[in-house]
mmCIF file of C-alpha atoms in Angstrom:
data_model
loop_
_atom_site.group_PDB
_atom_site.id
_atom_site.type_symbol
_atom_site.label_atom_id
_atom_site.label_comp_id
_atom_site.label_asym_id
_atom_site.label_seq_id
_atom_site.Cartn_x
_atom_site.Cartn_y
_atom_site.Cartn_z
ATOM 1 C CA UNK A 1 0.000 0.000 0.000
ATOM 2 C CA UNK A 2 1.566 3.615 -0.670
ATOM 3 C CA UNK A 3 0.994 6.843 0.408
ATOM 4 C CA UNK A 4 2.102 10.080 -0.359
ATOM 5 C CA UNK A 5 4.525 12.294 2.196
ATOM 6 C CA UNK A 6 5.515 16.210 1.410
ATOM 7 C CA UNK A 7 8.637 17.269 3.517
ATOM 8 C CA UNK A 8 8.515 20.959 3.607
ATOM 9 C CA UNK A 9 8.094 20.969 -0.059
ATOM 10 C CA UNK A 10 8.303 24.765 -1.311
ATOM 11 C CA UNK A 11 8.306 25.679 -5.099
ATOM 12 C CA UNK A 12 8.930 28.934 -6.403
ATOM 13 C CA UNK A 13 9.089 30.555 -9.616
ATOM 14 C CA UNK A 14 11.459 33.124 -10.577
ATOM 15 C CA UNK A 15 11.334 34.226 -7.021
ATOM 16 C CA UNK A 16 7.794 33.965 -6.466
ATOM 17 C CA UNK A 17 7.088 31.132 -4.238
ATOM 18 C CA UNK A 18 4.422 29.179 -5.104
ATOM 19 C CA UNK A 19 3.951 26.605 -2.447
ATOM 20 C CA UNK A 20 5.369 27.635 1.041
ATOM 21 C CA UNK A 21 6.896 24.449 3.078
ATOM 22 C CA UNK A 22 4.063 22.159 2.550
ATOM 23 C CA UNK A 23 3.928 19.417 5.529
ATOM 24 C CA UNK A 24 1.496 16.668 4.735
ATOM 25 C CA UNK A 25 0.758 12.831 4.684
ATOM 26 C CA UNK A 26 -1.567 11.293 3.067
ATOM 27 C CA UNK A 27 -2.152 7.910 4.366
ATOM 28 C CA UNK A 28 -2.102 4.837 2.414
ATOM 29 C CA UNK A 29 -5.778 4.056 0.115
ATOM 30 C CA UNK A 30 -6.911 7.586 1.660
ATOM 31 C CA UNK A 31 -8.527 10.311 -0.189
ATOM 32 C CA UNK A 32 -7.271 13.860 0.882
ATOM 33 C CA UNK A 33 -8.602 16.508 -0.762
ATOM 34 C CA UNK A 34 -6.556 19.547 -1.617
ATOM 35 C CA UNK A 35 -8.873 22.615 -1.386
ATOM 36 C CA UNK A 36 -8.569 26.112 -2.137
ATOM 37 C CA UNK A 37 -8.835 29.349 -4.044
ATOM 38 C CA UNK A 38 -6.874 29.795 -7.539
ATOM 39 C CA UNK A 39 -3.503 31.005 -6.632
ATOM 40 C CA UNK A 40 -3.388 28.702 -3.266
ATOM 41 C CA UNK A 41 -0.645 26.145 -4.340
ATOM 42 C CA UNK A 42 -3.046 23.038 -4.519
ATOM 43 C CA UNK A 43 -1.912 22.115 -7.754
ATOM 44 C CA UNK A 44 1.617 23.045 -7.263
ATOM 45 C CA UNK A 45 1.759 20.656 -4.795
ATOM 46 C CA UNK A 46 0.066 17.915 -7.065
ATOM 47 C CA UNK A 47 3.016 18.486 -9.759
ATOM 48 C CA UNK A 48 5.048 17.985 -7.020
ATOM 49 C CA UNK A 49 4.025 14.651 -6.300
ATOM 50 C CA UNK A 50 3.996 13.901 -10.138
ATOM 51 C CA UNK A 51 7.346 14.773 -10.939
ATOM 52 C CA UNK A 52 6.129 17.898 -12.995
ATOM 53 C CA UNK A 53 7.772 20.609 -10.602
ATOM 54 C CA UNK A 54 10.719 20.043 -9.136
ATOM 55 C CA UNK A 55 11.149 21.458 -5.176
ATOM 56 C CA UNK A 56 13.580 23.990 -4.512
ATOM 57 C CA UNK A 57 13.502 22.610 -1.240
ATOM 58 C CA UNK A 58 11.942 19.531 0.747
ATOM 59 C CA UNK A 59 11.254 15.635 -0.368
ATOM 60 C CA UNK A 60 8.652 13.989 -1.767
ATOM 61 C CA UNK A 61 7.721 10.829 -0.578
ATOM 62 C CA UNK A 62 5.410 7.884 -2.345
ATOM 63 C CA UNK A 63 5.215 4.994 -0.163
ATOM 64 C CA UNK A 64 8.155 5.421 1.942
ATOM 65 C CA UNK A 65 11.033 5.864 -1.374
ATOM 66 C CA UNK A 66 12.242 9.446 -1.792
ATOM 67 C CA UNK A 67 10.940 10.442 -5.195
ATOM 68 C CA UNK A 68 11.998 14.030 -5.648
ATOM 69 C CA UNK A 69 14.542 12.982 -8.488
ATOM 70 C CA UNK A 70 13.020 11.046 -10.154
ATOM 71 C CA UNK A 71 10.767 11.186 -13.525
ATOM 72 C CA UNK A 72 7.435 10.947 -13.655
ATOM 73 C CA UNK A 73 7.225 7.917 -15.679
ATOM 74 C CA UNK A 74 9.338 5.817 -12.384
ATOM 75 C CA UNK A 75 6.481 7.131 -9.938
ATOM 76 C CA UNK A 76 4.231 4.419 -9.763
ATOM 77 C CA UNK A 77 1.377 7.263 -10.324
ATOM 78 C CA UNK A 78 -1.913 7.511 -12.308
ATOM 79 C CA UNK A 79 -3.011 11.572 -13.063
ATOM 80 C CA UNK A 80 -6.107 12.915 -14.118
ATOM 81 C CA UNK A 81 -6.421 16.448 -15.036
ATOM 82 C CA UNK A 82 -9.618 18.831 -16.128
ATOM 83 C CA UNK A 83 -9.205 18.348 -20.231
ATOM 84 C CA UNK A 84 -9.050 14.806 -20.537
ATOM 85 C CA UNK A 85 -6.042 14.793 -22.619
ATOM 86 C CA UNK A 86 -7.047 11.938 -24.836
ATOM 87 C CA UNK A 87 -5.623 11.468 -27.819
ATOM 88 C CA UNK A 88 -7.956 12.394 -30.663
ATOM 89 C CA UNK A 89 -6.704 9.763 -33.251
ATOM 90 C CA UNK A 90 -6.945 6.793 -31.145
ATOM 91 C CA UNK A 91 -9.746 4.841 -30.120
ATOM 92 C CA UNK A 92 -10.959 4.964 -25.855
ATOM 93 C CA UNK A 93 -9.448 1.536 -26.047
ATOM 94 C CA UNK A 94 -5.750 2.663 -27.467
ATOM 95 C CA UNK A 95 -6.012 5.879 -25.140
ATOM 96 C CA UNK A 96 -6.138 3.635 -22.465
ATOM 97 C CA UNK A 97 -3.753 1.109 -23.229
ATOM 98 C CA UNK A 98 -1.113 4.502 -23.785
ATOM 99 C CA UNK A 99 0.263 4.002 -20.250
ATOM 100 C CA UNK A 100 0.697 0.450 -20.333
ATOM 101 C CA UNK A 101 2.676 0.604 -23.883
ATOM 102 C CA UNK A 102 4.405 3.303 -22.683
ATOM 103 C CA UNK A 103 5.867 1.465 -19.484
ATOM 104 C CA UNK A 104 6.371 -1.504 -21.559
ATOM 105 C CA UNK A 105 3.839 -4.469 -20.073
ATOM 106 C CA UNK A 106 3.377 -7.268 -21.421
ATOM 107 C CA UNK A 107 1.812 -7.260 -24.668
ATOM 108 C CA UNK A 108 -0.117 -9.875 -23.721
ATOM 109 C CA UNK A 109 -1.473 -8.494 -20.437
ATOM 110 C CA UNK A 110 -2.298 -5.352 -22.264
ATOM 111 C CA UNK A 111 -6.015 -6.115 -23.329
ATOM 112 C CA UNK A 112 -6.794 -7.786 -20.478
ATOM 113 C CA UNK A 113 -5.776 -4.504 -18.827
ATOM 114 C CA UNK A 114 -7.705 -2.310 -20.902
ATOM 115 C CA UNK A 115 -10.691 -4.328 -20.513
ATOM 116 C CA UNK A 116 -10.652 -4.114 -16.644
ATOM 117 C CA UNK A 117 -10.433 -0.669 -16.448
ATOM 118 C CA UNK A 118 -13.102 0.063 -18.672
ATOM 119 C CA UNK A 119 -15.504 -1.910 -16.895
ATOM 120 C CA UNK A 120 -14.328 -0.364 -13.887
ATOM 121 C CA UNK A 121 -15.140 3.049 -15.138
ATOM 122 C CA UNK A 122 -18.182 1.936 -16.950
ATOM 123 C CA UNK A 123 -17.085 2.407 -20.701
ATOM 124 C CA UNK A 124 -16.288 -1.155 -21.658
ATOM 125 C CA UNK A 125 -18.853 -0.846 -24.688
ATOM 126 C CA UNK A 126 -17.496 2.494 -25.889
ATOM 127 C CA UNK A 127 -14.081 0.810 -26.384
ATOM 128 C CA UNK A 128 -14.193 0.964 -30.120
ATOM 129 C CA UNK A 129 -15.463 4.978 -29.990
ATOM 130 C CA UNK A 130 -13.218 7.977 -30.857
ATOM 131 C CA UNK A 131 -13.197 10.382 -28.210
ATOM 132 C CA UNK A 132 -15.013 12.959 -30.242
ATOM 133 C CA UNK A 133 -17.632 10.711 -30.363
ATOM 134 C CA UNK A 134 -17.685 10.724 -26.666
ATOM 135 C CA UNK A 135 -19.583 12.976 -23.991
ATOM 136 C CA UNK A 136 -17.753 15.113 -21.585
ATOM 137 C CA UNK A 137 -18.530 12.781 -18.872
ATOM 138 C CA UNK A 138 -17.510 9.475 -21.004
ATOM 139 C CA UNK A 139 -14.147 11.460 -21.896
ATOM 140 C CA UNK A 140 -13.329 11.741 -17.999
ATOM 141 C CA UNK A 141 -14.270 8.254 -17.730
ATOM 142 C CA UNK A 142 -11.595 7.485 -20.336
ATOM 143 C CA UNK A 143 -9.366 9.226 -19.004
ATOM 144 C CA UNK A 144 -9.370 7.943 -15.077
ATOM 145 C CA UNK A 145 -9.783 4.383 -17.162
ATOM 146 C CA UNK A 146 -6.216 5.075 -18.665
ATOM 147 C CA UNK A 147 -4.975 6.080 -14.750
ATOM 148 C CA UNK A 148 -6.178 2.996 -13.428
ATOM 149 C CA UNK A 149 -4.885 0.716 -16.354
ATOM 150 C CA UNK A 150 -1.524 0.879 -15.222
ATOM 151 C CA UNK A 151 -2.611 -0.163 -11.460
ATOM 152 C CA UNK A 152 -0.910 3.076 -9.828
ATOM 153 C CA UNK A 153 -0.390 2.776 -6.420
ATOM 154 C CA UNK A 154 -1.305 7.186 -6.071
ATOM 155 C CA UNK A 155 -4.041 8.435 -8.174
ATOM 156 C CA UNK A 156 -3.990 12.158 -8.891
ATOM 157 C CA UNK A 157 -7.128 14.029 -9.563
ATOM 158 C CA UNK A 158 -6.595 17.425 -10.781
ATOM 159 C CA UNK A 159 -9.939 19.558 -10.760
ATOM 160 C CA UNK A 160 -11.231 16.656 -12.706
ATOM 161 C CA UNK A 161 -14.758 17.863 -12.864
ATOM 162 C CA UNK A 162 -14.440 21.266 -13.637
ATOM 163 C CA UNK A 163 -15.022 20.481 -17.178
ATOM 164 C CA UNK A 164 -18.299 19.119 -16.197
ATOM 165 C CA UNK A 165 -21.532 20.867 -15.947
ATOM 166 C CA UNK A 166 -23.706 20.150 -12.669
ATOM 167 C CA UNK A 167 -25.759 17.076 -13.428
ATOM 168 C CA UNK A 168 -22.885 15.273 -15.069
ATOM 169 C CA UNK A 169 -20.548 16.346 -11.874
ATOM 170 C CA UNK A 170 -22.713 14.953 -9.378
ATOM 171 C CA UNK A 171 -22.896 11.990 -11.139
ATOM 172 C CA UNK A 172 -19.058 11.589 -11.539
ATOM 173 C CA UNK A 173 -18.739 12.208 -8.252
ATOM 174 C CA UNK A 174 -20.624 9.133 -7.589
ATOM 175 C CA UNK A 175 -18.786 7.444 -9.800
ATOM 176 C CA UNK A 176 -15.209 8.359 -8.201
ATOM 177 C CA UNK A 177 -16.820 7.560 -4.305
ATOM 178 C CA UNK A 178 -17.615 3.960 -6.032
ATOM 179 C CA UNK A 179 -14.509 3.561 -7.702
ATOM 180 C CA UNK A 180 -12.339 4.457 -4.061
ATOM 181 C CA UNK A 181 -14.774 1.904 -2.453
ATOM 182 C CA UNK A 182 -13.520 -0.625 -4.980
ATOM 183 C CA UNK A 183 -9.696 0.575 -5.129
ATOM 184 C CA UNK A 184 -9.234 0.782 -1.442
ATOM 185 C CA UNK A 185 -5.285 0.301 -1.423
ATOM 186 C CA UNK A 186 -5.158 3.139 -4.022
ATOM 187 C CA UNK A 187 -3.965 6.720 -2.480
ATOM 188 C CA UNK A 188 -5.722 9.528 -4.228
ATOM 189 C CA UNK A 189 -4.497 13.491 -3.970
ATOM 190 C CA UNK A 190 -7.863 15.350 -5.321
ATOM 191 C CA UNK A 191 -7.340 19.223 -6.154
ATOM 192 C CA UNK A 192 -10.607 20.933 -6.291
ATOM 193 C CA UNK A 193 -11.711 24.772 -5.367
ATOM 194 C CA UNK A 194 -15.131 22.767 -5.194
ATOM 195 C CA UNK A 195 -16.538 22.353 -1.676
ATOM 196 C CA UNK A 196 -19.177 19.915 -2.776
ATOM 197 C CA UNK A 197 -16.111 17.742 -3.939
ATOM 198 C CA UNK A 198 -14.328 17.695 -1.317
ATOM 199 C CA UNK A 199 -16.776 16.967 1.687
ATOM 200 C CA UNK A 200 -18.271 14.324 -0.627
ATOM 201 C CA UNK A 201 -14.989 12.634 -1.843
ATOM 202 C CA UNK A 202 -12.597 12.923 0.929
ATOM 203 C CA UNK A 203 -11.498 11.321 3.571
ATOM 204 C CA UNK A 204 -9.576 14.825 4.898
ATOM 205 C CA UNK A 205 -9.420 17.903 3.425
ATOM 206 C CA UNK A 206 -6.050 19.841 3.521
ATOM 207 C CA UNK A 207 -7.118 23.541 3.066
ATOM 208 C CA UNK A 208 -4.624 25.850 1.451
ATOM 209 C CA UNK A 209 -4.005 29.703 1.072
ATOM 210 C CA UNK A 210 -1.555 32.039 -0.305
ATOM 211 C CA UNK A 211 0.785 28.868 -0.729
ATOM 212 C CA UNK A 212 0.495 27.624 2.381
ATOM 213 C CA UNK A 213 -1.166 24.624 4.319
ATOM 214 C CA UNK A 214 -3.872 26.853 6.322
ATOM 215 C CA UNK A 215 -5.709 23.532 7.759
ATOM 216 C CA UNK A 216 -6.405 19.837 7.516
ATOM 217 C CA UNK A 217 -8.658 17.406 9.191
ATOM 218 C CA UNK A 218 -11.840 15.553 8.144
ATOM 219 C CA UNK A 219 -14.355 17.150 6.274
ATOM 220 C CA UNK A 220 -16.883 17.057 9.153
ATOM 221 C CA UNK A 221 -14.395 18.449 11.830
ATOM 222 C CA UNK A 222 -13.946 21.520 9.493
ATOM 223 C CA UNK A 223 -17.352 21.791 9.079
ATOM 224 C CA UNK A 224 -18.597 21.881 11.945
ATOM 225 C CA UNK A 225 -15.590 22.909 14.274
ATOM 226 C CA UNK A 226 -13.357 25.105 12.120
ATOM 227 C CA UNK A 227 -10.087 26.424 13.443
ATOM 228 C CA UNK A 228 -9.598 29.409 11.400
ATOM 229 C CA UNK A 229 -11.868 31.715 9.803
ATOM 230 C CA UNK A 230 -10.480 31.467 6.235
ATOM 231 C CA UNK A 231 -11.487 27.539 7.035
ATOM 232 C CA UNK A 232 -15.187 28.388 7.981
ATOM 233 C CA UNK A 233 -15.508 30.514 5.141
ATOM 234 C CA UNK A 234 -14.311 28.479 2.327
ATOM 235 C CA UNK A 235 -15.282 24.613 3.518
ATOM 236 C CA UNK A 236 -18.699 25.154 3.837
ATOM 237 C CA UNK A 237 -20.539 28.570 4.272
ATOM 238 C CA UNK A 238 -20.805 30.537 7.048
ATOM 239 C CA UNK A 239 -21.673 33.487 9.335
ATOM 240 C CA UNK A 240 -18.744 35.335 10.980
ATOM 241 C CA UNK A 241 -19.869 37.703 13.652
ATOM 242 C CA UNK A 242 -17.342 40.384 15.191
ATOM 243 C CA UNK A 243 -17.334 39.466 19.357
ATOM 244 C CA UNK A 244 -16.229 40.625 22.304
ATOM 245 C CA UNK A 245 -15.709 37.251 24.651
ATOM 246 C CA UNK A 246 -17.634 37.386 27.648
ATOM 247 C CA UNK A 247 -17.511 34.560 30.709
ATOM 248 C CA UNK A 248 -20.088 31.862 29.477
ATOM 249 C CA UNK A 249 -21.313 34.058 26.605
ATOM 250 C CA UNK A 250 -20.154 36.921 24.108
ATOM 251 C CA UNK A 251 -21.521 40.506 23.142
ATOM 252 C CA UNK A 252 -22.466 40.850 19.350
ATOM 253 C CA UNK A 253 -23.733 44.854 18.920
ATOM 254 C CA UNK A 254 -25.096 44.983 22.164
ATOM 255 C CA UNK A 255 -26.980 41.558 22.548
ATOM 256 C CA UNK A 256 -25.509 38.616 24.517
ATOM 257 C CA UNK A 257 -25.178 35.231 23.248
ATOM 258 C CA UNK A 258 -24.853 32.220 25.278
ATOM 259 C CA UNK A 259 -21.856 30.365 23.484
ATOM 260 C CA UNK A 260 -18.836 28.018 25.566
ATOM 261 C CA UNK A 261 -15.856 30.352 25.505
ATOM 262 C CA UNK A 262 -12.499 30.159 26.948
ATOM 263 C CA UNK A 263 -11.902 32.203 30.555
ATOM 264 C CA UNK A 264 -8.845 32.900 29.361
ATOM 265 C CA UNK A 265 -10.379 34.657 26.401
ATOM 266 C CA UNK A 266 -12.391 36.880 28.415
ATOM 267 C CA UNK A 267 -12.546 40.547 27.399
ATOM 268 C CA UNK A 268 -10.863 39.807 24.131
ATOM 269 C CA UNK A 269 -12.173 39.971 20.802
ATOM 270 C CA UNK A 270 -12.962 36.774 18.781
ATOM 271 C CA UNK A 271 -15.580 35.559 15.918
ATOM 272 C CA UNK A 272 -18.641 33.786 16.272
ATOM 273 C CA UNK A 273 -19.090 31.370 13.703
ATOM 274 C CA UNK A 274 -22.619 30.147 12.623
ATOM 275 C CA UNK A 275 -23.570 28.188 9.697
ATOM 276 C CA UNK A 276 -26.567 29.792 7.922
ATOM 277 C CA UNK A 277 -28.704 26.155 8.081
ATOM 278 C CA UNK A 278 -28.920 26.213 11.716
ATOM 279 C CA UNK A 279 -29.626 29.742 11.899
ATOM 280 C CA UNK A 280 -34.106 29.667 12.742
ATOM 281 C CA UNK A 281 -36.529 32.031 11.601
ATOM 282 C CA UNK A 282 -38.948 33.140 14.588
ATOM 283 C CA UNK A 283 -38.347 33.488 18.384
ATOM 284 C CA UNK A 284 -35.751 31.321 20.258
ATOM 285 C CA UNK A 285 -32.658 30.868 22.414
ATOM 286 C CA UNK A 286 -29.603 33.187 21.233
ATOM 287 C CA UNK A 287 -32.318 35.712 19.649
ATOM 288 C CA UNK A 288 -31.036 38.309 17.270
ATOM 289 C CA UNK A 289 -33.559 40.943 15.501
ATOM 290 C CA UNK A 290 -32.981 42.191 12.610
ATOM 291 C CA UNK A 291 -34.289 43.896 9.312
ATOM 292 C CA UNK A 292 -34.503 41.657 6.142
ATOM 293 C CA UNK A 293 -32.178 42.924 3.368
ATOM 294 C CA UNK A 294 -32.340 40.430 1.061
ATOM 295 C CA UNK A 295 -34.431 37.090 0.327
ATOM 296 C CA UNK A 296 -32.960 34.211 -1.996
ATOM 297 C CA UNK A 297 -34.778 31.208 -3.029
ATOM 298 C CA UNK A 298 -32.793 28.400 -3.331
ATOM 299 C CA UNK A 299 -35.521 25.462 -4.511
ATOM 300 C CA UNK A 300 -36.017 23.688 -1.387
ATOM 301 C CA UNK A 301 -34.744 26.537 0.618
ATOM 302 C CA UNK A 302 -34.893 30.806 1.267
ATOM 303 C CA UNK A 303 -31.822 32.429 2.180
ATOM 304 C CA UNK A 304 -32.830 35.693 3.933
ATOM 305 C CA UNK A 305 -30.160 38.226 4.522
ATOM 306 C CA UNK A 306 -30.714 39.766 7.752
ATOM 307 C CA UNK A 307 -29.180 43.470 9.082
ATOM 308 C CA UNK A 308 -28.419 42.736 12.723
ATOM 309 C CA UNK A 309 -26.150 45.665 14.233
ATOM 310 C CA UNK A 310 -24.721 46.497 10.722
ATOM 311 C CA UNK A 311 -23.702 42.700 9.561
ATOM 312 C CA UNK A 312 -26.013 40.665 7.323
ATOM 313 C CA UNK A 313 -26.569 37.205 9.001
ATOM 314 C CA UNK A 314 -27.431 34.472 6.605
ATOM 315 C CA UNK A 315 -30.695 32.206 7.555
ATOM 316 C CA UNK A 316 -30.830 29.264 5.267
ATOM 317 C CA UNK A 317 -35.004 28.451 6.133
ATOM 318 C CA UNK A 318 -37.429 25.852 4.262
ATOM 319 C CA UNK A 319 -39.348 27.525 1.543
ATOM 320 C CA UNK A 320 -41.819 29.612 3.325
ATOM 321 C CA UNK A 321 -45.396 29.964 1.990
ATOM 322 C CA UNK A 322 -45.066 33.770 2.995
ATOM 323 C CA UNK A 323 -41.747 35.477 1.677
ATOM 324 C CA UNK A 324 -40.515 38.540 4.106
ATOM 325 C CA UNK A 325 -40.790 41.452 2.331
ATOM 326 C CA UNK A 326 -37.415 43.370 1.812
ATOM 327 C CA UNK A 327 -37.175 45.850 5.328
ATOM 328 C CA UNK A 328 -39.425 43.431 7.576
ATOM 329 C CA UNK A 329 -38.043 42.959 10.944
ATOM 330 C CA UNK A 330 -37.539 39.685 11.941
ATOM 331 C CA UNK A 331 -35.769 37.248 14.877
ATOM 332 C CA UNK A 332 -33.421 34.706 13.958
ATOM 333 C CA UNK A 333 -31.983 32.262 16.690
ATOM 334 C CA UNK A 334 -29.421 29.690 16.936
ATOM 335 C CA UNK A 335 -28.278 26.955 19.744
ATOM 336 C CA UNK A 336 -25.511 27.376 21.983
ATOM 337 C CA UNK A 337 -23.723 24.111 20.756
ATOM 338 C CA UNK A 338 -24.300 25.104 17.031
ATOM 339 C CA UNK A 339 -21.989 28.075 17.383
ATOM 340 C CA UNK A 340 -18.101 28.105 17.658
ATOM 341 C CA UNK A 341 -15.353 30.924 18.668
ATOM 342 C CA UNK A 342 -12.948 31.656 16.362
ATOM 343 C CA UNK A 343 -9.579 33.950 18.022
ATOM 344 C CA UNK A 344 -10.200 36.813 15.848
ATOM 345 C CA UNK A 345 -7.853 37.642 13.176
ATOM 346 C CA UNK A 346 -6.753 33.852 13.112
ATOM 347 C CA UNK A 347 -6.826 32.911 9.574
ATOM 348 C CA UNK A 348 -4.461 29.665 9.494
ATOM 349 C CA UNK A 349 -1.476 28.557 10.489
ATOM 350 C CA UNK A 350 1.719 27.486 8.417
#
């Protein structure tokens, strides 16, 4: 089984550094997600691990063997990136037998090979097609086929949906939580700016920023528990309310809010973070009045924008029979144990 180890891996380019001592392990047949804004270093780091950037400083590891001289083609790696890359000329059959030829198997073994990964990926009776006779969807299919052919021991997913529009994306991503079911010994590094990805797929999420690790733990830990407020704003969405920390409970403009908080924190000034679902419409513990700015309906769902002391709180309510009207005043609550205090100004560590 392999996994993948950066060793204070930085990059830089012509000065600018790209990727900022990058300390991370992902564990053998785990998915960890690598999620952030353009510009973050997510991908740097995936070229890293492919042998397509070269570290000006740090070691890669793939299951335990120093990798950071060597080519990409002595990895043991299968990559996946947003264009497909299929060859045009060949059939989804010859695209996917391209890595096998290319590290020389066994002729023999070769169909055999092809054959299992297209039934893997659910394209075994395209195998005769062109890819322009393809879908989007059945192109990434090809393509993760020809990943998997050559039975990598690290997968690497590089926004590999982002081609995709919505209904075909959920239904990859259905496709890729089946596949890691089936491919358990199989280590995959997913890059994605897509939140939906990432707390579906992974198994942890490493959030990065301005070239630098900012967070990592499981996607329900960061959801629900952030550390940093660059974390609750970008895994997930979320309501971050200016503080001052109070024993047992916190001011926000003038109302108190029964939240746990830290006695050492007391008197300081700290975010409250609140996620917009469990924010209620109507009268109830943690009360905060406000006027209604803004109403969003989301299908299932209103969003109502709320002015409370100058900040718009976000309510995410069932679809109401009666929309507020834009300048209603209305209460929104939340519960104690749905809330959590962020050290304000705290927006990730190296």
């Amino acid at each position: 089984m392999t996994g993948i180890r950066f060793d204070g891996v930085s990059v830089a380019y012509g000065g600018n550094v790209v990727l900022d001592s990058l300390d991370l392990t992902v564990e053998p047949g785990e998915v960890m997600a690598l999620l952030g804004p353009s510009g973050s270093g997510k991908t740097t780091a995936l070229r890293a691990v492919a042998g397509f950037v070269t570290p000006a400083s740090g070691r890669v590891f793939i299951g335990g063997r120093d990798v950071t001289a060597l080519p990409p083609h002595r990895r043991g790696i299968g990559m996946v990136v947003q264009q497909y890359a299929l060859f045009p000329h060949l059939r989804v059959a010859d695209n996917v037998a391209f890595g096998l030829r290319a590290q020389k198997a066994p002729r023999a073994e070769i169909p055999g090979r092809v054959a299992e990964a297209l039934e893997m990926t659910g394209m075994a009776a395209y195998a005769r097609r062109h890819p322009r006779e393809l879908s989007g969807g059945q192109q990434q299919r090809v393509a993760i086929a020809r990943a998997l052919a050559i039975r990598p021991g690290v997968l690497l997913l590089d926004e590999p949906l982002s081609a995709l529009d919505a209904q075909l994306r959920s239904g990859m991503l259905t496709e890729l939580a089946r596949l890691h079911r089936e491919l358990p010994e199989v280590s995959i590094l997913y890059v994605t700016h897509d939140q939906v990805e990432a707390l579906t797929l992974a198994d942890r999420i490493a959030v990065m920023d301005r070239a630098r690790l900012r967070d990592c733990g499981t996607p329900r830990d960061l959801y629900r528990r952030p550390r940093t407020e660059f974390t609750a704003s970008f895994v997930g969405n979320a309501n971050l309310l200016p503080v001052q920390v109070g024993s047992g409970y916190v001011s926000f403009g003038g109302t108190s809010l029964a939240v746990a908080t830290d006695e050492a924190a007391v008197g300081a000034s700290a975010t409250l973070c609140v996620r917009p679902h469990l924010v209620g419409l109507g009268d109830g513990p943690n009360a905060l009045r406000g006027r209604i700015s803004e109403v969003q309906w989301r299908g299932s769902t209103h969003r109502l924008y709320v002015d409370v002391a100058g900040h718009a709180v976000k309510a995410d309510v069932r679809e109401l029979r009666t929309t507020p009207a834009l300048g209603d005043e209305v209460t929104l609550h939340f519960a104690s144990e749905d809330a959590v205090l962020l050290a304000a100004g705290v927006t990730g560590g190296g």
